[in-house]
Tab-separated table of C-alpha atoms and ligand atoms in Angstrom:
chain	number	residue	atom	x	y	z
A	1	UNK	CA	0.066	0.107	-0.182
A	2	UNK	CA	1.540	3.399	-0.779
A	3	UNK	CA	2.183	5.943	2.052
A	4	UNK	CA	-0.745	8.211	1.762
A	5	UNK	CA	-3.180	5.022	1.089
A	6	UNK	CA	-1.933	3.837	4.106
A	7	UNK	CA	-2.222	7.186	5.914
A	8	UNK	CA	-5.542	8.018	4.653
A	9	UNK	CA	-6.626	4.434	6.244
A	10	UNK	CA	-5.463	4.934	9.662
A	11	UNK	CA	-6.402	8.570	10.065
A	12	UNK	CA	-10.031	7.242	8.582
A	13	UNK	CA	-10.374	4.190	10.245
A	14	UNK	CA	-9.542	6.069	13.354
A	15	UNK	CA	-11.994	9.020	13.090
A	16	UNK	CA	-14.471	7.058	12.496
A	17	UNK	CA	-13.838	5.112	15.860
A	18	UNK	CA	-14.072	8.369	17.046
A	19	UNK	CA	-17.352	9.866	15.252
A	20	UNK	CA	-19.297	6.305	16.182
A	21	UNK	CA	-18.784	7.223	20.041
A	22	UNK	CA	-19.446	10.599	20.183
A	23	UNK	CA	-22.487	9.510	17.907
A	24	UNK	CA	-23.500	7.034	20.188
A	25	UNK	CA	-23.836	9.411	23.174
A	26	UNK	CA	-24.716	13.201	21.321
A	27	UNK	CA	-26.528	12.221	18.265
A	28	UNK	CA	-29.717	13.745	19.700
A	29	UNK	CA	-28.162	17.240	21.024
A	30	UNK	CA	-29.416	20.144	18.221
A	31	UNK	CA	-26.904	21.695	16.463
A	32	UNK	CA	-29.015	24.176	14.081
A	33	UNK	CA	-32.560	25.422	13.858
A	34	UNK	CA	-34.179	25.695	10.074
A	35	UNK	CA	-36.659	28.394	9.847
A	36	UNK	CA	-39.130	29.240	6.762
A	37	UNK	CA	-36.754	31.913	5.282
A	38	UNK	CA	-34.616	29.124	4.851
A	39	UNK	CA	-37.141	25.991	3.498
A	40	UNK	CA	-37.704	28.528	0.481
A	41	UNK	CA	-33.952	30.599	0.380
A	42	UNK	CA	-31.779	27.562	-0.803
A	43	UNK	CA	-30.837	26.518	2.674
A	44	UNK	CA	-27.856	29.110	3.738
A	45	UNK	CA	-26.417	27.825	6.511
A	46	UNK	CA	-28.649	25.144	7.405
A	47	UNK	CA	-25.814	22.646	8.781
A	48	UNK	CA	-26.404	19.655	6.964
A	49	UNK	CA	-23.996	17.589	6.139
A	50	UNK	CA	-19.937	16.490	7.555
A	51	UNK	CA	-17.022	18.225	5.082
A	52	UNK	CA	-13.354	16.961	6.449
A	53	UNK	CA	-10.888	18.541	3.963
A	54	UNK	CA	-12.075	22.240	4.088
A	55	UNK	CA	-14.526	25.149	6.168
A	56	UNK	CA	-15.367	28.421	5.093
A	57	UNK	CA	-15.609	31.408	6.995
A	58	UNK	CA	-18.055	34.366	5.914
A	59	UNK	CA	-15.498	37.191	7.015
A	60	UNK	CA	-11.835	35.345	6.835
A	61	UNK	CA	-12.669	32.641	3.429
A	62	UNK	CA	-11.955	29.542	3.146
A	63	UNK	CA	-9.598	27.206	5.149
A	64	UNK	CA	-7.536	23.812	4.069
A	65	UNK	CA	-7.271	21.663	7.010
A	66	UNK	CA	-7.607	24.880	9.217
A	67	UNK	CA	-5.048	26.670	6.456
A	68	UNK	CA	-5.120	29.958	4.775
A	69	UNK	CA	-4.717	30.868	1.566
A	70	UNK	CA	-1.735	32.746	2.276
A	71	UNK	CA	-0.555	29.639	4.326
A	72	UNK	CA	-0.863	27.426	1.919
A	73	UNK	CA	1.612	29.877	0.065
A	74	UNK	CA	3.824	29.990	2.594
A	75	UNK	CA	3.774	26.649	3.941
A	76	UNK	CA	3.154	23.664	0.637
A	77	UNK	CA	5.299	22.237	-1.029
A	78	UNK	CA	6.049	24.748	-4.017
A	79	UNK	CA	6.613	24.030	-8.090
A	80	UNK	CA	9.453	24.590	-9.783
A	81	UNK	CA	9.076	27.883	-10.157
A	82	UNK	CA	9.560	28.041	-6.544
A	83	UNK	CA	6.422	30.365	-5.660
A	84	UNK	CA	3.066	28.757	-5.949
A	85	UNK	CA	2.150	25.801	-4.249
A	86	UNK	CA	1.784	22.692	-5.856
A	87	UNK	CA	-1.794	21.891	-5.786
A	88	UNK	CA	-0.889	17.775	-5.292
A	89	UNK	CA	0.374	19.362	-2.005
A	90	UNK	CA	-3.108	20.459	-0.946
A	91	UNK	CA	-4.843	17.369	-2.210
A	92	UNK	CA	-1.938	15.165	0.191
A	93	UNK	CA	-3.252	17.650	2.776
A	94	UNK	CA	-6.958	17.625	2.349
A	95	UNK	CA	-6.275	13.864	2.140
A	96	UNK	CA	-4.511	13.345	5.410
A	97	UNK	CA	-4.377	16.631	7.264
A	98	UNK	CA	-0.954	16.720	7.024
A	99	UNK	CA	1.400	19.347	5.033
A	100	UNK	CA	3.534	16.739	3.158
A	101	UNK	CA	7.154	17.379	2.216
A	102	UNK	CA	8.546	18.310	-0.563
A	103	UNK	CA	9.730	15.101	-1.614
A	104	UNK	CA	6.353	13.297	-0.788
A	105	UNK	CA	4.548	15.856	-3.135
A	106	UNK	CA	6.806	15.475	-5.717
A	107	UNK	CA	6.086	11.446	-4.789
A	108	UNK	CA	2.351	12.519	-5.294
A	109	UNK	CA	3.183	13.818	-8.687
A	110	UNK	CA	5.624	10.730	-10.340
A	111	UNK	CA	2.239	8.612	-9.004
A	112	UNK	CA	-0.363	10.372	-11.439
A	113	UNK	CA	2.181	10.470	-14.286
A	114	UNK	CA	1.759	6.481	-14.025
A	115	UNK	CA	-1.839	6.340	-13.406
A	116	UNK	CA	-2.820	9.092	-16.104
A	117	UNK	CA	-3.026	7.145	-19.704
A	118	UNK	CA	-6.707	8.392	-20.671
A	119	UNK	CA	-8.055	5.173	-22.328
A	120	UNK	CA	-8.640	5.675	-26.047
A	121	UNK	CA	-12.283	5.878	-26.909
A	122	UNK	CA	-12.904	8.525	-24.229
A	123	UNK	CA	-11.118	10.938	-26.959
A	124	UNK	CA	-12.958	9.015	-30.077
A	125	UNK	CA	-16.223	10.168	-28.115
A	126	UNK	CA	-14.757	13.167	-27.613
A	127	UNK	CA	-14.003	13.532	-31.415
A	128	UNK	CA	-17.955	12.173	-31.943
A	129	UNK	CA	-19.558	15.540	-30.787
A	130	UNK	CA	-20.021	18.321	-32.816
A	131	UNK	CA	-16.872	21.585	-32.449
A	132	UNK	CA	-19.294	23.772	-30.789
A	133	UNK	CA	-20.562	21.765	-28.068
A	134	UNK	CA	-19.227	23.623	-25.010
A	135	UNK	CA	-16.207	22.764	-23.212
A	136	UNK	CA	-18.036	21.929	-19.972
A	137	UNK	CA	-20.728	19.993	-21.717
A	138	UNK	CA	-17.611	17.884	-23.275
A	139	UNK	CA	-15.869	17.790	-20.123
A	140	UNK	CA	-18.415	16.084	-18.291
A	141	UNK	CA	-19.117	13.536	-21.509
A	142	UNK	CA	-15.174	12.862	-20.940
A	143	UNK	CA	-15.519	11.586	-18.052
A	144	UNK	CA	-18.388	9.655	-18.040
A	145	UNK	CA	-16.632	8.060	-21.140
A	146	UNK	CA	-14.006	7.352	-18.058
A	147	UNK	CA	-16.350	5.445	-16.259
A	148	UNK	CA	-15.426	2.088	-17.877
A	149	UNK	CA	-12.200	2.030	-16.061
A	150	UNK	CA	-14.330	2.198	-12.580
A	151	UNK	CA	-12.799	-0.296	-9.942
A	152	UNK	CA	-15.386	0.805	-7.479
A	153	UNK	CA	-17.953	-0.146	-10.336
A	154	UNK	CA	-16.548	-2.993	-11.567
A	155	UNK	CA	-15.773	-4.744	-7.325
A	156	UNK	CA	-19.219	-3.518	-6.126
A	157	UNK	CA	-20.509	-6.036	-9.331
A	158	UNK	CA	-18.221	-8.512	-7.521
A	159	UNK	CA	-19.928	-7.834	-4.350
A	160	UNK	CA	-17.312	-5.979	-2.432
A	161	UNK	CA	-17.964	-5.680	1.275
A	162	UNK	CA	-18.192	-2.394	2.869
A	163	UNK	CA	-15.495	-2.229	4.250
A	164	UNK	CA	-13.786	-2.112	1.287
A	165	UNK	CA	-15.505	0.825	-0.535
A	166	UNK	CA	-12.582	3.645	0.646
A	167	UNK	CA	-10.114	1.246	-1.401
A	168	UNK	CA	-12.018	1.448	-4.467
A	169	UNK	CA	-12.997	5.068	-4.041
A	170	UNK	CA	-9.553	6.422	-3.308
A	171	UNK	CA	-7.773	3.924	-6.668
A	172	UNK	CA	-10.402	6.058	-8.855
A	173	UNK	CA	-10.063	9.021	-7.086
A	174	UNK	CA	-6.166	8.825	-7.734
A	175	UNK	CA	-6.792	7.313	-11.608
A	176	UNK	CA	-9.330	10.341	-12.448
A	177	UNK	CA	-7.076	13.175	-11.275
A	178	UNK	CA	-4.439	11.966	-12.799
A	179	UNK	CA	-6.281	11.766	-16.247
A	180	UNK	CA	-7.935	15.032	-15.978
A	181	UNK	CA	-5.259	17.367	-17.136
A	182	UNK	CA	-4.863	15.082	-20.299
A	183	UNK	CA	-8.717	15.130	-20.961
A	184	UNK	CA	-9.412	18.729	-20.547
A	185	UNK	CA	-6.321	19.826	-22.506
A	186	UNK	CA	-7.384	16.959	-25.228
A	187	UNK	CA	-11.114	19.768	-25.179
A	188	UNK	CA	-9.263	22.635	-25.877
A	189	UNK	CA	-6.979	21.745	-28.291
A	190	UNK	CA	-9.760	20.302	-30.179
A	191	UNK	CA	-12.515	22.959	-29.889
A	192	UNK	CA	-9.744	25.687	-30.332
A	193	UNK	CA	-6.520	24.047	-31.872
A	194	UNK	CA	-7.536	22.723	-34.226
A	195	UNK	CA	-7.601	18.999	-33.356
A	196	UNK	CA	-3.485	19.986	-33.377
A	197	UNK	CA	-2.622	17.808	-29.733
A	198	UNK	CA	0.509	17.883	-27.802
A	199	UNK	CA	1.862	14.759	-25.887
A	200	UNK	CA	2.135	15.124	-21.623
A	201	UNK	CA	5.325	15.538	-20.823
A	202	UNK	CA	7.088	13.219	-18.574
A	203	UNK	CA	9.259	15.756	-16.589
A	204	UNK	CA	6.293	18.220	-15.457
A	205	UNK	CA	4.744	18.481	-12.253
A	206	UNK	CA	0.307	18.178	-12.353
A	207	UNK	CA	0.222	21.659	-13.287
A	208	UNK	CA	2.679	22.299	-15.705
A	209	UNK	CA	1.983	19.142	-17.357
A	210	UNK	CA	-1.612	20.717	-18.266
A	211	UNK	CA	-0.636	23.989	-19.380
A	212	UNK	CA	2.130	22.179	-21.521
A	213	UNK	CA	-0.792	19.867	-23.606
A	214	UNK	CA	-3.138	23.309	-23.352
A	215	UNK	CA	0.059	24.394	-25.437
A	216	UNK	CA	1.472	26.732	-23.164
A	217	UNK	CA	5.145	26.751	-22.349
A	218	UNK	CA	6.128	29.873	-20.427
A	219	UNK	CA	6.611	29.665	-16.969
A	220	UNK	CA	5.027	32.228	-15.547
A	221	UNK	CA	1.954	30.952	-16.716
A	222	UNK	CA	2.984	27.262	-15.406
A	223	UNK	CA	2.749	28.877	-11.460
A	224	UNK	CA	-0.486	30.903	-12.492
A	225	UNK	CA	-1.527	27.563	-12.959
A	226	UNK	CA	-0.506	25.800	-9.564
A	227	UNK	CA	-1.814	28.761	-7.707
A	228	UNK	CA	-4.921	28.567	-9.720
A	229	UNK	CA	-4.895	25.068	-9.757
A	230	UNK	CA	-4.773	24.708	-5.912
A	231	UNK	CA	-7.006	27.761	-4.798
A	232	UNK	CA	-9.922	26.696	-6.845
A	233	UNK	CA	-10.199	23.189	-5.394
A	234	UNK	CA	-11.988	23.018	-2.111
A	235	UNK	CA	-14.833	25.158	-1.135
A	236	UNK	CA	-16.656	23.581	2.336
A	237	UNK	CA	-19.269	20.879	1.121
A	238	UNK	CA	-22.199	23.438	0.969
A	239	UNK	CA	-21.380	25.165	-2.514
A	240	UNK	CA	-23.615	23.516	-5.413
A	241	UNK	CA	-20.319	21.000	-6.951
A	242	UNK	CA	-19.304	20.011	-3.957
A	243	UNK	CA	-22.946	18.956	-2.051
A	244	UNK	CA	-24.187	17.306	-5.769
A	245	UNK	CA	-20.704	15.355	-5.509
A	246	UNK	CA	-21.121	14.446	-1.713
A	247	UNK	CA	-25.024	13.781	-3.283
A	248	UNK	CA	-24.443	11.736	-5.761
A	249	UNK	CA	-21.892	10.012	-4.109
A	250	UNK	CA	-23.820	9.325	-1.177
A	251	UNK	CA	-25.931	6.742	-3.505
A	252	UNK	CA	-22.476	4.908	-4.317
A	253	UNK	CA	-22.500	5.772	-7.541
A	254	UNK	CA	-18.908	5.503	-8.408
A	255	UNK	CA	-16.304	8.334	-8.026
A	256	UNK	CA	-16.375	9.057	-12.520
A	257	UNK	CA	-20.733	9.224	-12.185
A	258	UNK	CA	-20.205	10.941	-8.960
A	259	UNK	CA	-18.122	13.875	-9.957
A	260	UNK	CA	-19.471	14.298	-13.643
A	261	UNK	CA	-22.569	14.981	-11.362
A	262	UNK	CA	-20.527	17.558	-9.554
A	263	UNK	CA	-19.606	18.657	-12.414
A	264	UNK	CA	-22.736	19.945	-13.856
A	265	UNK	CA	-23.435	21.529	-11.400
A	266	UNK	CA	-19.879	23.557	-11.851
A	267	UNK	CA	-21.208	24.353	-15.559
A	268	UNK	CA	-24.000	27.125	-13.881
A	269	UNK	CA	-23.569	30.340	-14.194
A	270	UNK	CA	-24.443	31.323	-11.121
A	271	UNK	CA	-21.415	29.354	-9.958
A	272	UNK	CA	-18.249	28.026	-11.785
A	273	UNK	CA	-19.359	29.338	-15.079
A	274	UNK	CA	-20.178	32.729	-13.525
A	275	UNK	CA	-15.252	32.910	-14.802
A	276	UNK	CA	-16.482	32.975	-18.392
A	277	UNK	CA	-19.317	35.471	-17.738
A	278	UNK	CA	-16.736	37.946	-16.044
A	279	UNK	CA	-14.559	38.131	-18.722
A	280	UNK	CA	-17.321	38.349	-21.284
A	281	UNK	CA	-19.003	41.044	-19.352
A	282	UNK	CA	-15.544	42.414	-19.522
A	283	UNK	CA	-15.068	42.285	-23.086
A	284	UNK	CA	-18.758	43.479	-24.180
A	285	UNK	CA	-17.977	46.900	-22.153
A	286	UNK	CA	-14.928	47.251	-23.934
A	287	UNK	CA	-16.217	46.472	-27.223
A	288	UNK	CA	-19.659	49.110	-26.422
A	289	UNK	CA	-17.594	51.878	-24.834
A	290	UNK	CA	-14.713	51.479	-27.747
A	291	UNK	CA	-11.886	51.230	-25.652
A	292	UNK	CA	-9.251	49.149	-23.189
A	293	UNK	CA	-9.231	51.740	-20.829
A	294	UNK	CA	-12.615	52.563	-19.486
A	295	UNK	CA	-12.449	55.382	-16.832
A	296	UNK	CA	-14.246	54.606	-13.880
A	297	UNK	CA	-17.400	56.125	-14.730
A	298	UNK	CA	-17.695	54.388	-17.794
A	299	UNK	CA	-17.390	51.917	-15.536
A	300	UNK	CA	-20.184	52.244	-13.391
A	301	UNK	CA	-22.699	53.548	-16.243
A	302	UNK	CA	-21.854	50.077	-17.866
A	303	UNK	CA	-22.439	48.552	-14.417
A	304	UNK	CA	-25.851	50.136	-13.982
A	305	UNK	CA	-27.446	49.690	-17.504
A	306	UNK	CA	-26.434	45.525	-16.462
A	307	UNK	CA	-28.479	45.956	-13.386
A	308	UNK	CA	-31.488	47.602	-15.056
A	309	UNK	CA	-31.487	44.310	-17.819
A	310	UNK	CA	-32.072	42.448	-14.953
A	311	UNK	CA	-28.815	41.345	-15.045
A	312	UNK	CA	-26.596	39.994	-12.385
A	313	UNK	CA	-22.828	41.451	-12.003
A	314	UNK	CA	-20.593	38.060	-12.703
A	315	UNK	CA	-18.299	37.570	-10.615
A	316	UNK	CA	-19.471	39.177	-7.644
A	317	UNK	CA	-21.839	38.256	-4.133
A	318	UNK	CA	-21.811	35.247	-2.507
A	319	UNK	CA	-23.969	32.857	-0.966
A	320	UNK	CA	-21.391	32.952	2.352
A	321	UNK	CA	-19.401	35.184	2.125
A	322	UNK	CA	-18.903	39.001	2.968
A	323	UNK	CA	-15.682	40.249	2.544
A	324	UNK	CA	-13.663	39.952	-1.035
A	325	UNK	CA	-12.965	36.663	-1.378
A	326	UNK	CA	-9.450	35.277	-0.405
A	327	UNK	CA	-8.909	33.713	-3.970
A	328	UNK	CA	-9.670	37.303	-5.452
A	329	UNK	CA	-7.192	38.739	-3.550
A	330	UNK	CA	-4.138	35.591	-4.062
A	331	UNK	CA	-5.278	36.121	-7.984
A	332	UNK	CA	-5.094	39.689	-7.027
A	333	UNK	CA	-1.519	39.495	-5.280
A	334	UNK	CA	-0.306	37.265	-8.529
A	335	UNK	CA	-1.075	39.620	-10.842
A	336	UNK	CA	1.099	42.639	-9.123
A	337	UNK	CA	3.979	40.224	-8.435
A	338	UNK	CA	4.544	39.112	-11.935
A	339	UNK	CA	2.700	41.592	-14.331
A	340	UNK	CA	3.741	45.116	-15.395
A	341	UNK	CA	1.157	45.872	-16.791
A	342	UNK	CA	-2.144	44.847	-18.618
A	343	UNK	CA	-5.373	46.709	-19.482
A	344	UNK	CA	-7.784	43.292	-18.715
A	345	UNK	CA	-6.043	43.043	-15.275
A	346	UNK	CA	-6.854	47.302	-14.760
A	347	UNK	CA	-10.599	47.009	-15.902
A	348	UNK	CA	-10.401	44.201	-12.953
A	349	UNK	CA	-9.430	46.464	-10.196
A	350	UNK	CA	-11.235	49.495	-11.759
A	351	UNK	CA	-14.556	47.532	-11.651
A	352	UNK	CA	-13.435	46.389	-7.863
A	353	UNK	CA	-13.399	49.995	-7.002
A	354	UNK	CA	-16.470	50.528	-8.624
A	355	UNK	CA	-19.027	47.777	-8.372
A	356	UNK	CA	-19.302	47.338	-3.636
A	357	UNK	CA	-20.469	50.447	-3.802
A	358	UNK	CA	-23.033	49.928	-6.044
A	359	UNK	CA	-23.889	46.496	-5.355
A	360	UNK	CA	-24.421	48.115	-1.914
A	361	UNK	CA	-27.185	50.500	-2.371
A	362	UNK	CA	-29.261	48.607	-3.802
A	363	UNK	CA	-29.987	46.869	-0.083
A	364	UNK	CA	-30.692	43.509	-1.293
A	365	UNK	CA	-27.188	42.326	-2.426
A	366	UNK	CA	-25.943	40.536	1.025
A	367	UNK	CA	-22.385	40.821	-0.345
A	368	UNK	CA	-20.993	42.812	-2.770
A	369	UNK	CA	-17.440	41.844	-3.217
A	370	UNK	CA	-16.032	39.873	-5.815
A	371	UNK	CA	-15.612	36.598	-5.348
A	372	UNK	CA	-13.171	34.009	-6.595
A	373	UNK	CA	-14.342	34.274	-10.771
A	374	UNK	CA	-13.997	38.092	-10.412
A	375	UNK	CA	-10.391	37.745	-11.125
A	376	UNK	CA	-9.042	34.320	-12.851
A	377	UNK	CA	-9.816	35.583	-16.168
A	378	UNK	CA	-8.069	38.362	-16.848
A	379	UNK	CA	-4.776	36.474	-15.574
A	380	UNK	CA	-5.706	34.064	-18.608
A	381	UNK	CA	-5.941	36.435	-20.734
A	382	UNK	CA	-3.037	38.134	-19.919
A	383	UNK	CA	-0.967	34.827	-20.803
A	384	UNK	CA	-2.986	33.884	-23.790
A	385	UNK	CA	-5.975	32.355	-22.734
A	386	UNK	CA	-8.550	33.814	-23.982
A	387	UNK	CA	-10.984	31.276	-25.011
A	388	UNK	CA	-13.073	32.449	-22.195
A	389	UNK	CA	-16.215	29.022	-23.139
A	390	UNK	CA	-13.215	27.035	-21.435
A	391	UNK	CA	-12.323	28.392	-18.093
A	392	UNK	CA	-14.838	26.645	-16.057
A	393	UNK	CA	-12.962	23.102	-17.327
A	394	UNK	CA	-9.927	24.660	-15.647
A	395	UNK	CA	-12.196	25.275	-12.820
A	396	UNK	CA	-13.575	21.727	-13.048
A	397	UNK	CA	-10.166	20.146	-13.201
A	398	UNK	CA	-9.246	22.135	-9.510
A	399	UNK	CA	-12.292	21.382	-8.125
A	400	UNK	CA	-12.019	17.549	-8.606
A	401	UNK	CA	-9.169	17.852	-5.605
A	402	UNK	CA	-11.320	18.921	-3.085
A	403	UNK	CA	-14.906	16.884	-4.433
A	404	UNK	CA	-12.810	13.508	-4.616
A	405	UNK	CA	-10.906	13.454	-1.560
A	406	UNK	CA	-13.931	14.604	0.085
A	407	UNK	CA	-15.739	11.139	-1.208
A	408	UNK	CA	-12.774	9.071	-0.254
A	409	UNK	CA	-13.965	10.480	3.534
A	410	UNK	CA	-17.576	9.812	2.527
A	411	UNK	CA	-16.738	6.046	1.810
A	412	UNK	CA	-14.169	5.758	4.758
A	413	UNK	CA	-16.433	7.182	7.505
A	414	UNK	CA	-19.420	4.886	5.815
A	415	UNK	CA	-22.296	8.292	5.459
A	416	UNK	CA	-24.935	6.702	4.478
A	417	UNK	CA	-26.983	7.856	1.490
A	418	UNK	CA	-28.150	11.732	1.451
A	419	UNK	CA	-31.932	12.527	2.144
A	420	UNK	CA	-32.968	15.367	3.301
A	421	UNK	CA	-37.132	16.612	3.731
A	422	UNK	CA	-38.949	18.223	1.584
A	423	UNK	CA	-42.002	19.825	2.458
A	424	UNK	CA	-44.674	21.395	0.006
A	425	UNK	CA	-46.207	24.995	0.198
A	426	UNK	CA	-49.943	23.343	1.363
A	427	UNK	CA	-47.711	22.349	4.068
A	428	UNK	CA	-46.331	25.365	5.153
A	429	UNK	CA	-49.823	27.350	5.598
A	430	UNK	CA	-51.121	24.123	7.212
A	431	UNK	CA	-48.140	24.941	9.787
A	432	UNK	CA	-48.499	28.689	10.299
A	433	UNK	CA	-51.886	27.985	10.598
A	434	UNK	CA	-51.567	25.187	13.829
A	435	UNK	CA	-48.461	27.644	14.409
A	436	UNK	CA	-51.036	30.979	14.817
A	437	UNK	CA	-53.456	28.789	16.361
A	438	UNK	CA	-50.912	27.730	19.220
A	439	UNK	CA	-50.107	31.476	19.568
B	501	LIG	N1	-25.560	41.170	-8.914
B	501	LIG	C1	-26.547	41.657	-9.322
B	501	LIG	N2	-27.427	41.577	-7.648
B	501	LIG	C2	-27.038	40.759	-7.204
B	501	LIG	C3	-25.447	40.401	-6.957
B	501	LIG	C4	-25.057	40.356	-7.808
B	501	LIG	N3	-23.546	40.348	-8.762
B	501	LIG	N4	-25.241	39.245	-5.922
B	501	LIG	C5	-26.439	38.956	-5.606
B	501	LIG	N5	-27.980	39.555	-5.962
B	501	LIG	C6	-29.027	39.956	-5.275
B	501	LIG	C7	-29.818	38.779	-6.098
B	501	LIG	O1	-29.912	37.954	-7.661
B	501	LIG	C8	-30.811	38.770	-5.151
B	501	LIG	O2	-32.040	39.531	-5.674
B	501	LIG	P1	-33.382	39.206	-6.043
B	501	LIG	O3	-34.060	38.853	-4.789
B	501	LIG	O4	-33.993	40.432	-6.550
B	501	LIG	O5	-33.038	37.985	-6.905
B	501	LIG	C9	-30.603	40.053	-3.816
B	501	LIG	O6	-29.146	40.394	-4.590
B	501	LIG	C10	-30.242	38.596	-2.753
B	501	LIG	O7	-28.785	37.270	-3.095
B	501	LIG	P2	-27.990	37.820	-2.051
B	501	LIG	O8	-28.810	36.665	-1.464
B	501	LIG	O9	-26.858	38.396	-2.283
B	501	LIG	O10	-27.310	35.911	-3.153
B	501	LIG	P3	-27.626	34.466	-3.040
B	501	LIG	O11	-26.700	33.811	-1.643
B	501	LIG	O12	-29.058	34.345	-3.234
B	501	LIG	O13	-26.569	34.592	-4.449
B	501	LIG	C11	-24.967	34.175	-5.963
B	501	LIG	C12	-25.609	34.044	-4.148
B	501	LIG	C13	-23.721	33.912	-6.354
B	501	LIG	C14	-25.291	33.838	-6.526
B	501	LIG	C15	-24.906	35.640	-6.216
B	501	LIG	O14	-24.383	37.078	-5.517
B	501	LIG	C16	-24.444	35.951	-8.050
B	501	LIG	O15	-25.775	35.575	-8.600
B	501	LIG	N6	-23.279	36.743	-8.318
B	501	LIG	C17	-23.223	36.530	-9.453
B	501	LIG	C18	-22.604	35.619	-10.151
B	501	LIG	C19	-21.512	35.154	-9.754
B	501	LIG	O16	-20.314	35.541	-9.633
B	501	LIG	N7	-21.570	33.554	-9.180
B	501	LIG	C20	-20.013	33.373	-8.905
B	501	LIG	C21	-20.120	32.504	-7.254
B	501	LIG	C22	-18.578	31.785	-7.146
B	501	LIG	N8	-18.772	30.313	-7.435
B	501	LIG	O17	-17.628	30.435	-8.268
B	501	LIG	O18	-19.641	29.579	-8.107
B	502	LIG	C1	-16.722	28.184	-4.638
B	502	LIG	O1	-16.245	27.742	-5.241
B	502	LIG	O2	-17.625	27.102	-4.957
B	502	LIG	C2	-17.861	28.983	-5.288
B	502	LIG	O3	-17.190	30.334	-4.501
B	502	LIG	C3	-19.423	28.632	-4.562
B	502	LIG	C4	-19.069	29.205	-2.729
B	502	LIG	O4	-18.990	28.232	-2.075
B	502	LIG	O5	-21.039	28.669	-2.382
């Protein structure tokens, strides 16, 4: 058994015993109340699942195993740029709760390289799709097509006992993560580079190899990919892609089908697709204004016009966060460090100066600040990855790390089928009538 798997087995077995004993004593203890607004309002804030890999604080933002993004940047093993953390190291941290050594992180790069062979029929399946199929649709189809390789599905079919679910899930997780960069790069090259594909590198880390297969050899872009694939990886369990993965995974769907479901959630414009919407919105604004250096007044007018059309300002607002997203700030810092001047980056920063005030003035937007998607596109455009219809795939490759590490935990801890209660408005009216009668 490899070191990571052994560590995961030991830690998850110990936690399983601990959870059993704490539930034996405290399972009836109330941890939350639910009001009617929450039932109709997208279940905001309701504590209803366990997610071990990360936790979100409305003010401080995300913590991965209790480590903030600046702490990850300082403490995780780095790629060859020497500055940005390796997503491999973050996966290790999320899976076993320990910062790996450089040798352990590099060993994981090597392990994923060994597992990276994508079955040929996945490419044939992609090639059968019309070239204008959205990149996220292609991504979801390709992940489903890879399901033929699922060890979990094969072993379940052979009668695998429950206490081995974690093992088969771990194996699928490792293979799937190892294969995603080539699948994702293939989608980019068939859609935007005339099907001129690039073979994987035998020396690059997971992010560097992905950048290489996309067709980008610039070392700064590879550094950006390490940061990008780290910061998008996980955002606790309640976000739509994570929760979908958790729900579908709870049916014992194998990791391929489960992850594909999560990616279909990520493809929505209120969630991960917002990264393409942001840059589209900026390009449309620049086109309409006929300048790449709009003034703050011009941007404010454009924001008002967007709102007047009944549309949202993409990249702003959040269901949980109530401050600027630290993932936005991390990308802003990257831009300040690496990019001397770029018109689109400058526009993103001017939008940051203008939008919060306007959204606050509406009186209904709970969080007027930028989220992760408000910045990512401008950095990609800077390095030449301008095809924004592809951006959510990058988010998805990263999100695999968090949601699949969490799926390993759910299987190891033996979490049951998720099945919350729904009510009808008729039930609500009846409840209110009874409530009134009692008052
Ligand atoms: N622009 C305009 N209106 C907004 C925005 C925005 N960026 N954000 C929230 N609102 C509106 C929202 O539509 C709602 O209006 P109404 O009552 O008329 O339906 C009102 O403000 C209250 O919404 P909130 O409670 O503040 O936000 P909620 O938790 O419902 O939604 C988002 C959160 C993220 C869906 C919402 O802020 C939004 O639509 N933002 C733009 C899309 C976006 O950037 N999504 C990416 C999120 C991050 N990610 O990657 O997943
Ligand atoms: C995410 O990264 O999943 C988004 O910020 C959405 C969320 O947390 O709800």
